[in-house]
Structures are given as C-alpha cells and as structure tokens.
Coordinates of C-alpha atoms and ligand atoms in Angstrom, one line a residue:
M1 CA 15.2 -19.9 23.1
K2 CA 12.5 -17.3 23.8
K3 CA 9.0 -17.4 22.5
F4 CA 6.8 -14.3 21.7
N5 CA 3.2 -14.1 20.6
G6 CA 1.6 -11.8 18.1
K7 CA -1.1 -12.0 15.5
G8 CA -0.3 -13.9 12.2
V9 CA -1.5 -11.9 9.2
Y10 CA -0.1 -14.1 6.4
G11 CA 0.1 -17.9 7.0
A12 CA 3.5 -19.2 6.2
V13 CA 6.6 -20.1 8.1
A14 CA 9.9 -18.3 7.8
I15 CA 13.3 -19.3 9.4
G16 CA 16.2 -16.8 9.1
K17 CA 18.1 -13.9 10.5
I18 CA 16.7 -10.7 12.0
S19 CA 17.2 -7.3 10.6
V20 CA 16.0 -4.5 12.8
F21 CA 14.3 -1.8 10.7
K22 CA 15.6 1.6 11.6
K23 CA 13.5 4.7 11.0
P24 CA 16.1 7.3 10.2
D25 CA 14.4 10.3 11.7
A26 CA 12.9 8.5 14.7
A27 CA 16.2 7.6 16.2
I28 CA 17.8 11.1 16.2
K29 CA 19.0 12.3 19.6
R30 CA 20.1 15.8 20.5
V31 CA 23.7 15.4 21.9
R32 CA 25.8 18.3 23.2
V33 CA 29.2 18.4 21.7
E34 CA 32.4 20.3 22.5
D35 CA 34.0 20.1 19.1
T36 CA 31.6 21.8 16.7
E37 CA 34.2 21.9 13.9
K38 CA 34.4 18.2 14.0
E39 CA 30.6 18.0 13.6
K40 CA 30.7 20.3 10.6
E41 CA 33.4 18.2 9.1
R42 CA 31.2 15.1 9.5
V43 CA 28.4 17.0 7.8
A44 CA 30.7 17.8 4.9
Q45 CA 31.7 14.1 4.5
A46 CA 28.0 13.0 4.7
K47 CA 27.1 15.5 2.1
A48 CA 29.9 14.4 -0.3
A49 CA 28.8 10.8 0.1
A50 CA 25.1 11.8 -0.5
A51 CA 26.1 13.7 -3.6
E52 CA 27.9 10.6 -4.9
Q53 CA 25.0 8.3 -4.1
L54 CA 22.6 10.6 -5.8
R55 CA 24.7 10.8 -8.9
K56 CA 24.7 7.0 -9.2
I57 CA 20.9 6.8 -8.6
Y58 CA 20.4 9.5 -11.2
E59 CA 22.4 7.6 -13.8
K60 CA 20.6 4.4 -13.0
A61 CA 17.2 6.1 -13.2
L62 CA 18.1 7.8 -16.4
K63 CA 18.8 4.3 -18.0
E64 CA 15.8 2.6 -16.4
V65 CA 13.0 5.1 -16.3
G66 CA 14.1 7.9 -18.6
E67 CA 15.0 11.5 -18.2
T68 CA 11.6 12.9 -16.9
N69 CA 11.5 10.5 -14.1
A70 CA 15.1 10.8 -13.3
Q71 CA 14.8 14.6 -12.9
I72 CA 13.8 14.3 -9.3
F73 CA 17.3 13.1 -8.3
E74 CA 18.8 16.1 -10.1
I75 CA 16.5 18.3 -7.9
H76 CA 17.8 16.4 -4.9
M77 CA 21.4 17.0 -5.9
M78 CA 20.6 20.7 -6.2
M79 CA 18.9 20.9 -2.9
L80 CA 22.0 19.3 -1.3
E81 CA 24.0 22.3 -2.5
D82 CA 21.5 24.9 -1.4
D83 CA 23.2 27.6 0.6
D84 CA 20.2 28.2 3.0
Y85 CA 20.0 24.6 3.8
N86 CA 23.7 24.2 4.5
E87 CA 23.9 27.4 6.5
S88 CA 21.0 26.3 8.6
I89 CA 22.8 23.1 9.5
E90 CA 26.0 24.9 10.4
N91 CA 24.2 27.6 12.4
I92 CA 22.4 25.0 14.5
I93 CA 25.7 23.2 15.2
D94 CA 27.5 26.4 16.1
S95 CA 24.8 28.2 18.1
Q96 CA 23.5 25.1 20.0
S97 CA 26.7 23.1 20.2
V98 CA 24.9 20.0 19.0
N99 CA 25.6 16.9 17.0
A100 CA 25.4 16.8 13.2
E101 CA 22.5 14.4 13.0
Y102 CA 20.3 16.6 15.2
A103 CA 21.2 19.7 13.2
V104 CA 20.3 18.0 9.9
A105 CA 17.0 16.6 11.3
L106 CA 16.0 20.0 12.7
T107 CA 16.9 21.7 9.5
A108 CA 14.8 19.1 7.6
D109 CA 11.8 19.7 9.8
N110 CA 12.0 23.5 9.5
F111 CA 12.5 23.4 5.7
A112 CA 9.8 20.8 5.2
E113 CA 7.3 22.8 7.2
M114 CA 8.2 26.0 5.3
F115 CA 7.7 24.2 1.9
A116 CA 4.4 22.6 3.0
S117 CA 2.9 25.9 4.0
M118 CA 3.5 27.5 0.6
D119 CA 0.6 28.0 -1.8
D120 CA 2.3 26.7 -4.9
P121 CA 1.8 22.9 -5.2
Y122 CA 5.3 22.6 -6.8
M123 CA 6.9 24.1 -3.8
Q124 CA 4.7 22.1 -1.4
A125 CA 6.1 19.0 -3.0
R126 CA 9.6 20.0 -2.1
S127 CA 8.7 19.3 1.5
A128 CA 9.1 15.5 0.9
D129 CA 12.3 16.1 -1.1
V130 CA 14.1 18.0 1.7
K131 CA 13.2 15.2 4.1
D132 CA 14.4 12.7 1.7
I133 CA 17.9 14.2 1.2
S134 CA 18.1 14.9 4.9
N135 CA 17.3 11.2 5.7
R136 CA 20.1 10.3 3.3
M137 CA 22.5 12.6 5.1
I138 CA 21.5 11.2 8.4
A139 CA 21.9 7.6 7.2
N140 CA 25.4 8.5 6.1
L141 CA 26.2 10.2 9.4
T142 CA 24.9 7.2 11.4
G143 CA 26.3 4.6 9.1
A144 CA 22.8 3.2 8.5
A145 CA 23.2 3.4 4.8
A146 CA 26.3 1.1 4.8
D147 CA 24.5 -1.4 7.1
G148 CA 21.7 -1.9 4.6
A149 CA 24.0 -2.3 1.6
E150 CA 26.0 -5.1 3.2
T151 CA 23.7 -8.0 3.2
N152 CA 22.3 -9.9 0.2
D153 CA 20.5 -12.5 2.3
K154 CA 16.7 -12.4 2.9
M155 CA 16.0 -11.2 6.4
I156 CA 13.2 -11.2 8.9
V157 CA 12.4 -7.4 9.1
C158 CA 11.4 -6.4 12.6
A159 CA 10.1 -3.0 13.4
D160 CA 8.1 -1.0 15.9
D161 CA 5.5 -0.5 13.2
L162 CA 5.7 0.0 9.4
A163 CA 3.8 2.7 7.5
P164 CA 2.6 1.6 4.0
S165 CA 5.2 3.9 2.4
E166 CA 8.0 2.2 4.4
T167 CA 6.7 -1.3 3.6
I168 CA 6.6 -0.5 -0.1
S169 CA 10.1 1.0 -0.2
L170 CA 11.7 -2.2 1.3
D171 CA 13.5 -4.3 -1.2
K172 CA 11.0 -7.2 -1.5
D173 CA 13.8 -9.6 -2.6
K174 CA 15.4 -9.2 0.8
V175 CA 12.4 -9.6 3.0
L176 CA 11.8 -13.1 4.4
A177 CA 9.1 -12.1 6.9
F178 CA 7.7 -9.0 8.7
V179 CA 7.4 -8.8 12.4
T180 CA 6.1 -5.6 14.1
A181 CA 5.7 -4.7 17.7
H182 CA 2.5 -2.8 17.0
G183 CA -0.1 -2.6 14.1
S184 CA -3.4 -4.3 13.4
S185 CA -4.3 -7.1 11.0
N186 CA -6.5 -5.0 8.7
S187 CA -3.9 -2.3 8.3
H188 CA -2.5 -1.7 4.8
T189 CA 0.9 -3.0 6.0
A190 CA -0.7 -6.3 6.8
I191 CA -2.5 -6.3 3.4
L192 CA 0.8 -5.5 1.6
A193 CA 2.4 -8.5 3.4
R194 CA -0.3 -10.7 2.2
N195 CA -0.1 -9.4 -1.3
M196 CA 3.6 -9.9 -1.3
N197 CA 3.2 -13.5 -0.1
I198 CA 5.4 -12.8 2.9
P199 CA 4.9 -14.4 6.3
A200 CA 3.9 -11.7 8.8
V201 CA 3.2 -11.4 12.5
I202 CA 2.1 -8.1 14.0
G203 CA 1.5 -6.8 17.5
V204 CA 4.3 -8.8 19.3
G205 CA 4.9 -6.0 21.7
D206 CA 7.8 -3.8 22.8
E207 CA 9.3 -6.5 24.9
F208 CA 10.2 -8.4 21.7
L209 CA 12.0 -5.4 20.2
A210 CA 14.0 -4.8 23.3
Q211 CA 15.4 -8.4 23.1
I212 CA 16.5 -8.7 19.5
N213 CA 19.6 -7.7 17.6
D214 CA 20.6 -7.7 14.0
G215 CA 21.7 -11.2 12.9
D216 CA 19.7 -13.1 15.6
T217 CA 18.1 -16.3 14.4
A218 CA 14.3 -16.5 14.6
I219 CA 11.4 -18.5 13.4
V220 CA 8.2 -16.7 12.3
D221 CA 5.0 -18.7 12.3
G222 CA 2.5 -16.6 10.3
F223 CA -0.2 -19.2 11.1
T224 CA -0.2 -19.0 14.9
G225 CA 1.5 -15.6 15.3
E226 CA 4.4 -17.2 17.3
I227 CA 8.0 -16.1 17.1
Y228 CA 10.9 -18.2 18.4
L229 CA 14.0 -16.3 19.1
D230 CA 17.3 -18.3 19.0
P231 CA 15.3 -21.6 18.5
D232 CA 16.6 -24.9 19.9
E233 CA 17.3 -27.9 17.6
Q234 CA 14.0 -29.5 18.4
T235 CA 11.9 -26.5 17.6
L236 CA 13.9 -25.8 14.5
A237 CA 13.3 -29.4 13.2
K238 CA 9.6 -29.2 14.1
M239 CA 9.1 -25.8 12.3
E240 CA 11.2 -26.9 9.3
E241 CA 8.6 -29.8 9.0
K242 CA 5.7 -27.3 9.3
R243 CA 7.2 -25.1 6.6
A244 CA 7.7 -28.1 4.3
A245 CA 4.1 -29.3 4.9
D246 CA 2.7 -25.8 4.1
E247 CA 4.7 -25.6 0.9
E248 CA 3.4 -29.0 -0.1
K249 CA -0.2 -27.9 0.6
K250 CA 0.3 -24.8 -1.5
R251 CA 1.9 -26.9 -4.2
L252 CA -1.2 -29.2 -4.3
L253 CA -3.4 -26.2 -4.8
Q254 CA -1.5 -25.6 -8.0
D255 CA -3.4 -28.5 -9.5
L256 CA -6.4 -26.2 -9.5
K257 CA -4.8 -23.9 -12.1
G258 CA -6.8 -23.7 -15.3
K259 CA -9.9 -25.2 -13.5
E260 CA -13.2 -23.3 -13.3
N261 CA -14.5 -21.5 -10.3
V262 CA -17.7 -23.5 -10.2
T263 CA -19.7 -25.0 -7.4
L264 CA -20.7 -28.7 -7.3
D265 CA -24.2 -27.7 -8.5
G266 CA -22.8 -25.6 -11.4
K267 CA -22.8 -22.0 -10.2
K268 CA -19.9 -20.0 -11.5
I269 CA -18.2 -17.0 -10.0
N270 CA -15.2 -14.8 -10.9
I271 CA -12.1 -14.9 -8.7
Y272 CA -9.9 -11.9 -9.3
A273 CA -6.8 -10.6 -7.6
N274 CA -6.0 -7.5 -5.6
I275 CA -2.7 -5.7 -6.4
G276 CA -0.8 -2.7 -5.2
G277 CA 1.5 -2.1 -8.2
V278 CA 2.7 -3.3 -11.5
D279 CA 5.2 -5.6 -9.8
N280 CA 2.4 -7.8 -8.5
I281 CA 1.2 -8.9 -11.9
G282 CA 3.6 -11.8 -12.0
A283 CA 1.8 -13.2 -8.9
V284 CA -1.6 -12.6 -10.4
L285 CA -0.7 -14.6 -13.5
L286 CA 1.1 -17.3 -11.6
N287 CA -2.0 -17.9 -9.4
D288 CA -4.3 -18.0 -12.4
A289 CA -6.6 -15.1 -11.3
G290 CA -9.4 -14.4 -13.8
G291 CA -8.7 -10.6 -13.7
I292 CA -7.7 -7.8 -11.3
G293 CA -10.5 -6.8 -9.1
L294 CA -8.7 -4.1 -7.2
F295 CA -5.6 -2.2 -8.3
R296 CA -4.8 0.1 -5.3
S297 CA -3.5 2.9 -7.5
E298 CA -2.4 5.0 -4.5
F299 CA 0.7 3.0 -4.3
L300 CA 1.9 4.8 -7.5
Y301 CA 1.6 8.0 -5.4
L302 CA 3.2 6.4 -2.3
E303 CA 6.3 5.3 -4.3
N304 CA 6.9 8.7 -5.6
T305 CA 8.3 11.9 -4.1
D306 CA 6.1 14.1 -6.2
Y307 CA 2.7 13.8 -8.0
P308 CA 3.0 11.0 -10.6
T309 CA 2.5 12.6 -14.0
E310 CA -0.3 11.7 -16.5
E311 CA 2.4 10.0 -18.6
Q312 CA 3.9 8.0 -15.7
Q313 CA 0.4 6.8 -14.7
F314 CA -0.6 6.0 -18.3
H315 CA 2.4 3.8 -18.7
A316 CA 1.7 1.9 -15.5
Y317 CA -2.0 1.3 -16.3
K318 CA -1.2 0.4 -19.9
R319 CA 1.3 -2.2 -18.6
V320 CA -1.2 -3.7 -16.3
L321 CA -3.9 -3.9 -19.0
E322 CA -1.5 -5.3 -21.6
S323 CA -0.1 -7.9 -19.2
M324 CA -3.6 -9.1 -18.4
A325 CA -4.2 -9.6 -22.1
G326 CA -7.9 -8.7 -22.3
K327 CA -8.9 -10.0 -18.8
K328 CA -10.8 -7.5 -16.7
V329 CA -8.7 -4.9 -14.8
I330 CA -10.4 -2.8 -12.2
I331 CA -8.3 0.2 -11.2
R332 CA -9.4 2.1 -8.1
T333 CA -8.8 5.9 -8.2
L334 CA -6.5 7.4 -5.6
D335 CA -7.3 6.4 -2.0
I336 CA -4.9 8.5 -0.1
G337 CA -5.4 9.9 3.4
A338 CA -6.1 8.1 6.7
D339 CA -3.2 5.7 7.2
K340 CA -1.8 6.3 3.7
Q341 CA -0.2 9.7 4.0
V342 CA 1.9 11.2 1.3
D343 CA 4.0 14.2 2.3
Y344 CA 3.8 16.0 -1.0
F345 CA 0.0 16.2 -0.8
G346 CA 0.6 18.6 2.1
L347 CA -2.5 17.3 3.9
K348 CA -3.3 18.9 7.3
K349 CA -3.0 16.8 10.5
E350 CA -6.4 15.5 11.5
E351 CA -8.0 14.4 14.8
N352 CA -9.7 11.5 13.1
P353 CA -8.0 10.8 9.8
A354 CA -10.2 7.8 9.0
L355 CA -13.2 10.1 9.1
G356 CA -11.4 12.9 7.4
F357 CA -10.0 14.1 4.1
R358 CA -9.6 10.9 2.3
A359 CA -9.9 9.2 -1.1
I360 CA -12.8 10.6 -3.2
R361 CA -13.0 13.6 -0.9
I362 CA -9.5 14.6 -2.0
C363 CA -10.2 13.9 -5.6
L364 CA -13.4 16.0 -5.7
T365 CA -11.7 18.9 -3.9
R366 CA -8.5 18.8 -6.0
P367 CA -9.9 18.2 -9.5
E368 CA -6.4 18.7 -11.1
I369 CA -5.2 15.5 -9.4
F370 CA -8.4 13.6 -10.2
K371 CA -8.5 14.6 -13.8
T372 CA -4.8 13.7 -14.4
Q373 CA -5.5 10.2 -13.1
L374 CA -8.7 9.9 -15.1
R375 CA -7.0 11.1 -18.3
A376 CA -4.3 8.5 -17.8
L377 CA -6.9 5.8 -17.1
Y378 CA -9.0 6.6 -20.2
R379 CA -6.0 6.8 -22.4
A380 CA -4.9 3.4 -21.2
S381 CA -8.4 1.9 -21.7
V382 CA -7.7 1.0 -25.3
Y383 CA -5.1 -1.6 -24.2
G384 CA -7.5 -4.0 -22.5
D385 CA -10.8 -4.4 -20.5
L386 CA -10.7 -1.6 -18.0
G387 CA -13.0 -0.9 -15.1
I388 CA -12.6 2.3 -13.0
M389 CA -13.7 2.2 -9.4
F390 CA -14.2 5.0 -6.9
P391 CA -13.5 4.7 -3.2
M392 CA -15.2 6.0 0.0
I393 CA -18.5 6.9 -1.6
T394 CA -21.3 8.0 0.8
S395 CA -23.8 9.8 -1.4
V396 CA -25.6 10.1 -4.7
S397 CA -24.3 13.6 -5.3
E398 CA -20.7 12.3 -5.0
V399 CA -21.3 9.8 -7.7
Q400 CA -23.0 12.4 -9.9
R401 CA -20.0 14.7 -9.5
V402 CA -17.6 11.8 -10.2
L403 CA -19.5 10.8 -13.4
A404 CA -19.5 14.5 -14.5
V405 CA -15.7 14.6 -14.2
C406 CA -15.4 11.4 -16.2
D407 CA -17.6 12.9 -18.9
E408 CA -15.5 16.0 -18.9
V409 CA -12.3 14.1 -19.3
K410 CA -13.7 12.0 -22.1
A411 CA -14.9 15.2 -23.9
E412 CA -11.5 16.7 -23.6
L413 CA -9.8 13.6 -24.9
K414 CA -12.2 13.5 -27.8
E415 CA -11.6 17.1 -28.7
Q416 CA -7.8 16.5 -28.6
G417 CA -8.2 13.5 -30.9
I418 CA -6.9 11.1 -28.2
E419 CA -8.3 7.6 -28.3
Y420 CA -10.1 6.0 -25.4
S421 CA -12.5 3.0 -25.0
E422 CA -16.2 3.6 -24.8
N423 CA -16.6 0.3 -22.9
V424 CA -14.9 1.3 -19.6
E425 CA -17.1 0.0 -16.7
L426 CA -17.6 2.4 -13.9
G427 CA -18.1 1.2 -10.3
I428 CA -18.0 2.3 -6.7
M429 CA -16.8 0.8 -3.6
I430 CA -19.3 -0.1 -1.0
E431 CA -17.2 0.6 2.1
T432 CA -19.3 2.9 4.1
P433 CA -22.6 1.9 5.8
A434 CA -24.2 4.9 4.0
A435 CA -23.4 3.5 0.5
A436 CA -24.8 0.1 1.4
V437 CA -28.0 1.6 2.9
I438 CA -28.7 3.7 -0.2
S439 CA -27.4 1.1 -2.6
D440 CA -30.8 1.0 -4.3
K441 CA -30.2 4.7 -5.4
L442 CA -26.5 4.1 -6.3
A443 CA -26.9 0.9 -8.3
P444 CA -28.7 2.5 -11.3
M445 CA -25.8 5.0 -11.6
V446 CA -23.0 2.5 -12.1
D447 CA -22.0 -0.8 -13.7
F448 CA -20.8 -2.5 -10.6
F449 CA -20.3 -2.4 -6.9
S450 CA -17.2 -3.7 -5.1
V451 CA -17.5 -4.2 -1.3
G452 CA -14.6 -3.0 0.7
T453 CA -15.1 -5.0 3.8
N454 CA -12.0 -3.6 5.6
D455 CA -13.5 -0.1 5.7
L456 CA -17.1 -1.3 5.8
T457 CA -16.2 -3.2 9.0
Q458 CA -14.3 -0.2 10.5
Y459 CA -17.2 2.2 9.8
T460 CA -20.1 -0.1 10.6
L461 CA -18.7 -1.4 13.9
A462 CA -17.0 2.0 14.8
C463 CA -13.6 0.1 15.1
D464 CA -10.5 1.9 13.9
R465 CA -8.8 -0.6 11.7
Q466 CA -5.4 0.8 12.8
N467 CA -6.0 0.2 16.5
P468 CA -4.8 -3.3 17.6
D469 CA -6.3 -2.9 21.1
I470 CA -9.9 -3.2 19.8
E471 CA -9.5 -6.1 17.5
Q472 CA -11.6 -8.3 19.9
F473 CA -14.6 -5.9 19.1
C474 CA -13.9 -6.0 15.4
D475 CA -16.0 -9.0 14.4
T476 CA -15.7 -9.2 10.7
H477 CA -18.5 -11.8 10.6
H478 CA -20.9 -9.4 12.4
E479 CA -24.5 -9.7 11.2
A480 CA -24.7 -6.0 10.5
I481 CA -21.9 -6.3 7.9
L482 CA -23.3 -9.4 6.3
R483 CA -26.7 -7.8 6.1
L484 CA -25.2 -4.7 4.4
I485 CA -23.5 -6.9 1.9
E486 CA -26.6 -8.8 1.2
M487 CA -28.7 -5.6 0.8
S488 CA -26.1 -4.2 -1.6
A489 CA -26.1 -7.4 -3.7
E490 CA -29.9 -7.4 -4.0
N491 CA -30.0 -3.8 -5.0
A492 CA -27.1 -4.2 -7.5
H493 CA -28.9 -7.1 -9.2
K494 CA -32.3 -5.4 -9.3
N495 CA -30.7 -2.6 -11.2
G496 CA -28.6 -4.6 -13.6
A497 CA -25.3 -4.0 -11.9
W498 CA -22.9 -6.8 -10.8
I499 CA -21.3 -6.9 -7.3
G500 CA -17.9 -8.1 -6.1
I501 CA -16.1 -8.1 -2.8
C502 CA -12.5 -6.9 -2.7
G503 CA -11.9 -6.5 1.1
E504 CA -9.9 -9.1 3.0
L505 CA -13.1 -10.9 3.9
A506 CA -13.4 -12.1 0.3
A507 CA -10.6 -14.6 1.1
D508 CA -12.2 -15.9 4.2
T509 CA -13.3 -19.3 3.0
T510 CA -15.6 -19.9 6.0
L511 CA -17.8 -17.3 4.2
T512 CA -17.4 -18.4 0.6
E513 CA -20.8 -20.3 0.6
T514 CA -22.6 -17.4 2.3
F515 CA -21.3 -15.0 -0.4
L516 CA -22.3 -17.4 -3.1
R517 CA -25.8 -17.7 -1.7
M518 CA -26.1 -13.9 -1.6
G519 CA -25.3 -13.9 -5.3
I520 CA -21.9 -12.2 -5.1
D521 CA -20.5 -12.3 -8.7
E522 CA -16.9 -11.8 -8.0
L523 CA -14.4 -12.3 -5.2
S524 CA -11.1 -10.4 -5.4
V525 CA -8.3 -11.5 -3.1
S526 CA -4.6 -11.3 -2.7
P527 CA -3.0 -13.3 -5.6
T528 CA -1.8 -16.0 -3.2
F529 CA -5.3 -16.7 -2.1
V530 CA -6.9 -17.2 -5.5
L531 CA -6.4 -21.0 -5.6
K532 CA -7.5 -21.4 -2.0
V533 CA -10.8 -19.6 -2.7
R534 CA -11.2 -21.6 -6.0
D535 CA -10.9 -24.8 -3.9
A536 CA -13.5 -23.5 -1.5
V537 CA -15.9 -22.6 -4.3
R538 CA -15.5 -26.0 -6.0
K539 CA -16.4 -27.7 -2.7
C540 CA -19.7 -25.8 -2.2
D541 CA -23.1 -27.3 -3.0
L542 CA -25.8 -24.6 -3.1
S543 CA -28.6 -27.0 -4.0
K544 CA -28.6 -28.4 -0.4
Ligands
PEP1 C1 -11.5 -2.1 1.9 O1 -11.7 -1.1 2.5 O2 -12.0 -3.2 2.1 C2 -10.6 -2.0 0.7 C3 -10.6 -3.0 -0.2 O3 -9.9 -0.9 0.5 P1 -8.6 -0.5 1.4 O4 -8.3 -1.8 2.2 O5 -7.5 -0.2 0.4 O6 -9.0 0.6 2.2
MG2 MG1 -11.1 0.9 1.8

C-alpha cells in the first residue's frame, strides 16, 4: 500500500478502481516511420471508424435533441471528408515520414488556427469542430476510444489536471471520485466536483500519476485529502467504516428536509442552491433548496461546440424554471474567459486571463451574444420566478450599459409580440473589490447583490484562484473580505436591495453566524450542502 496527500475539495470517501484520464492531444508524440503507406492506411481505418461513430451519434442526437441540434454532427461528417483536411494529413506523413497520430494532430492545429483567425464568426466556430473530429481520429488511432467504451463500472478518474470543459464532458454516472495531480480548491473543476456530489482530491503531485495504472484499487478520502493506493485489508476496513459513518451522517441531515431555515431566536434566511446545468436540478430538489441562487449559464456554452442558439437556451432556462415550480431561479449571464475557455469564442491568449477579457466584458463587447442570451432569458421568464444576475461588475457605467441592453431586448420582444415577465429581478455579482467599495452607488440600480466570494477573494488578496502554490496566502476568512461583504450588505439594505452570497464561502458553516449577523438574506451553496447549512442556521442564536 502507498499513501499520497493532496487537498480534499469535497468531503466523502470513495473506494474503487482507477481510470487514468487521457488528454487526446497532449499525449501525441512525433515518431519517424519507414512505412508511410502503412500510416496512411491507419488513417483511412481511423477515418472510417470515425464516420461510423459520427453517424450513430447523429442518429442518437436526432432522436434526443432534434434536427437543429443534431446538425453539428452532420458538419463533423462533412469535415471528415474534406479534401484539404485529408490531403494535409497525407502530405505530412509523406513529406516528414511521421506517424499518423502526429500528422492528424498537426493538421488539426493548423486548420484550427486558420479558422480562428477568420473574421466570420461562423468560420471561427469551425476551429473547435476540426479539433473535435481530429481528437476522434486520434482516439481511434491510439485505441483510446475503445478503452473508454469497455467499462460500465464507476471509476476513480485520475488526471494531471482537468479543465472545466473536460470535467463537464465526463460521463457523471461513471465517475466515483476525482483525483488530480495539480489544480486548486477554488477552481471551477473543484466546484463542479462539489456540485456533482463526487469525492475529490486535488494537488496530489506528479509522483502519484507516475505510480498508478488503469485498474489499480484506491481509496480517496475527500475529507483529509489522503489517497491510498493498493490499500491493505486493515485500511480498507477502516475506510469502509468511515464511508458508512459519513453516509449515516448525511442521512441524518435528511431529517431537516421540509424544515425552515430559522435561527433559535427566529431569524429566517433563504438557502438556495448553485447549479451548472439542467442536470443538477434533481439534486436541488432532493436537497430541498428554496430556490436556485446561481445558475452558471456558461456551462451551456462549454458543453457546446458552437454558440448555443436562442432556442436552445430558451428551452434550458424554461426547463429550470418549470422544474422549480415558482421558486426563485437566478440565472447568471455568461461568465466565460479566465479558466473557462471555449474554443469557438476565438478569444486571444492573454498574459493575465483572470484580469482580462472575461464575463460581462465579453458580453458588452459582443452584444450579439449578450442579446441572444437575454432574449432567451426574458422569453423563459414567463415560466417561473426569474432573476438575472451579471458577473464581474466593476463600475456604475457597466451596470448602466447592462440595464440599457435589457431594456432594448424587452422593447424588441414587445414589438414582436413575444411574451415576457415584467417581474424579473436584476442583480449583480459583488466579486470585485471595486464593486463592493462602490456598492452604495450600485445598490440603487439593482434589485439584489450576490457576493461571489471565490473571485472576491482572488481579486482582494491578489491570489490567483488557479494557482495551488499560493493557497496558504489565500485566507478566505481575511478581514478585508468580511469587511467588503459587510459593507455591501449595509449598502444593499439602505437602498432597498437584498443580498446573498453564492461563492464557496456561503457553505462554510464556521461563518454562518457571522453572515447572519451581517444581515445576509440568502446563502446559495452546492445542492449537497443545503441541509448542512440549514443545520448550522438552526443552531445559531443571534440574541446572545
Ligand atoms: C464567485 O466568484 O464566487 C462565483 C460564485 O463565481 P464563479 O465561481 O463561477 O467565478
Ligand atoms: Mg466569479
């Protein structure tokens, strides 16, 4: 047995077999070959297999999501047959005497770059598609596709690091736990693991990856961050016990379902849930959340290979609102950029992405994307109690511009005779120090604030949330952060707005009483933490 240490980001125990996550393009090596004809034959076989796979996916999509959404796979099939694409692969093999995988990867890079540099947004979006079909070809060449298809058991997925888009594309029903060599606890991957209720340990180091193989048995302790590789009988028994005790504790919390979020002295608070997609609604309802305090709508964009259409978005938002049956649903507009990169947006590489072209900055610069999303949101608003929230606000003028676009969208809908609700609450995220400091000016402009403590911590303490090496300096309880939250709460209430917290700190029950004393009206947490926070609220006595 070997033991490794990382940082636990979702407390639960998992015992099972390891599956090493392979990034298709990261593993490609350039190998010199003698027999170039053989490589070209391998390409032909991989292509035939890809065409067959795409045909099946297209048929499945046609049945499940309709023709418009299935079209993308038709485009993939056409790209696979594209003469320029195929000639490029053959030329690279012939001229450089290299392996098929390398020729496909190089062609993919060249074509993707060419598409990304075009002016037409439609052509730019093809950049992601050419990478997608090439990854499929490479998976067929390396046999990676077959590997993934074989197992039906839930596995402990181990990776160097996982990007949010990679995490979201994993089949959730097959993931028992996440373990990554790198990554930080406030990253979106860690947040996704929490949302998905999956034990996760990050930052175990390269040594761990070097020692594991597919199929090895391991125990992941998401509470302590410990990983046991090939555990002995004694450890196995001890950890089985820990897992059972944890499950029992979580089961006991179930008794709080249907109970109020009220302190011993009678103060009530809303406890809502954070979600990343329509799939999470089951967990929201199961854990008895009073509403949705943050729907990270960017995951609709991350799941797609092209801009989601107004229609696609409308259906997703409508489904969330209908499923919540009149309970509050706060949908945050697109927060792409920084660690959440989407190829088809064709964003430039930046020195400091967290301080760069992100979230509302993209929306205000590319109004066609913003307006499509707002139209979908307003159209869906008649199906429930919708709130719209805007991320990464730093100034009054940004809010003015945002509100003007909302008015424009509503006026257009009205003119077209399309229904929308007049009762949509509009709010902003307080996740930059600037927004907190001028919260007295911002509060009169909106209905609510929602504090994004993940970014507020990053920007206040100058600590990159993606960098695991500085976690010791990233004190989420820092007085500066608590003062900014308190200041925002005071300013919200003075101006008739309400205030919630939707960052990860909202689930930190050592702060529940502090937040209640500040007058925070709502805490929005991963669905699995709703009952834990309710328990903490019910144990508080603010009269003392
Ligand atoms: C935050 O910054 O606290 C937040 C809730 O937004 P995200 O984690 O999606 O950046
Ligand atoms: Mg944020």
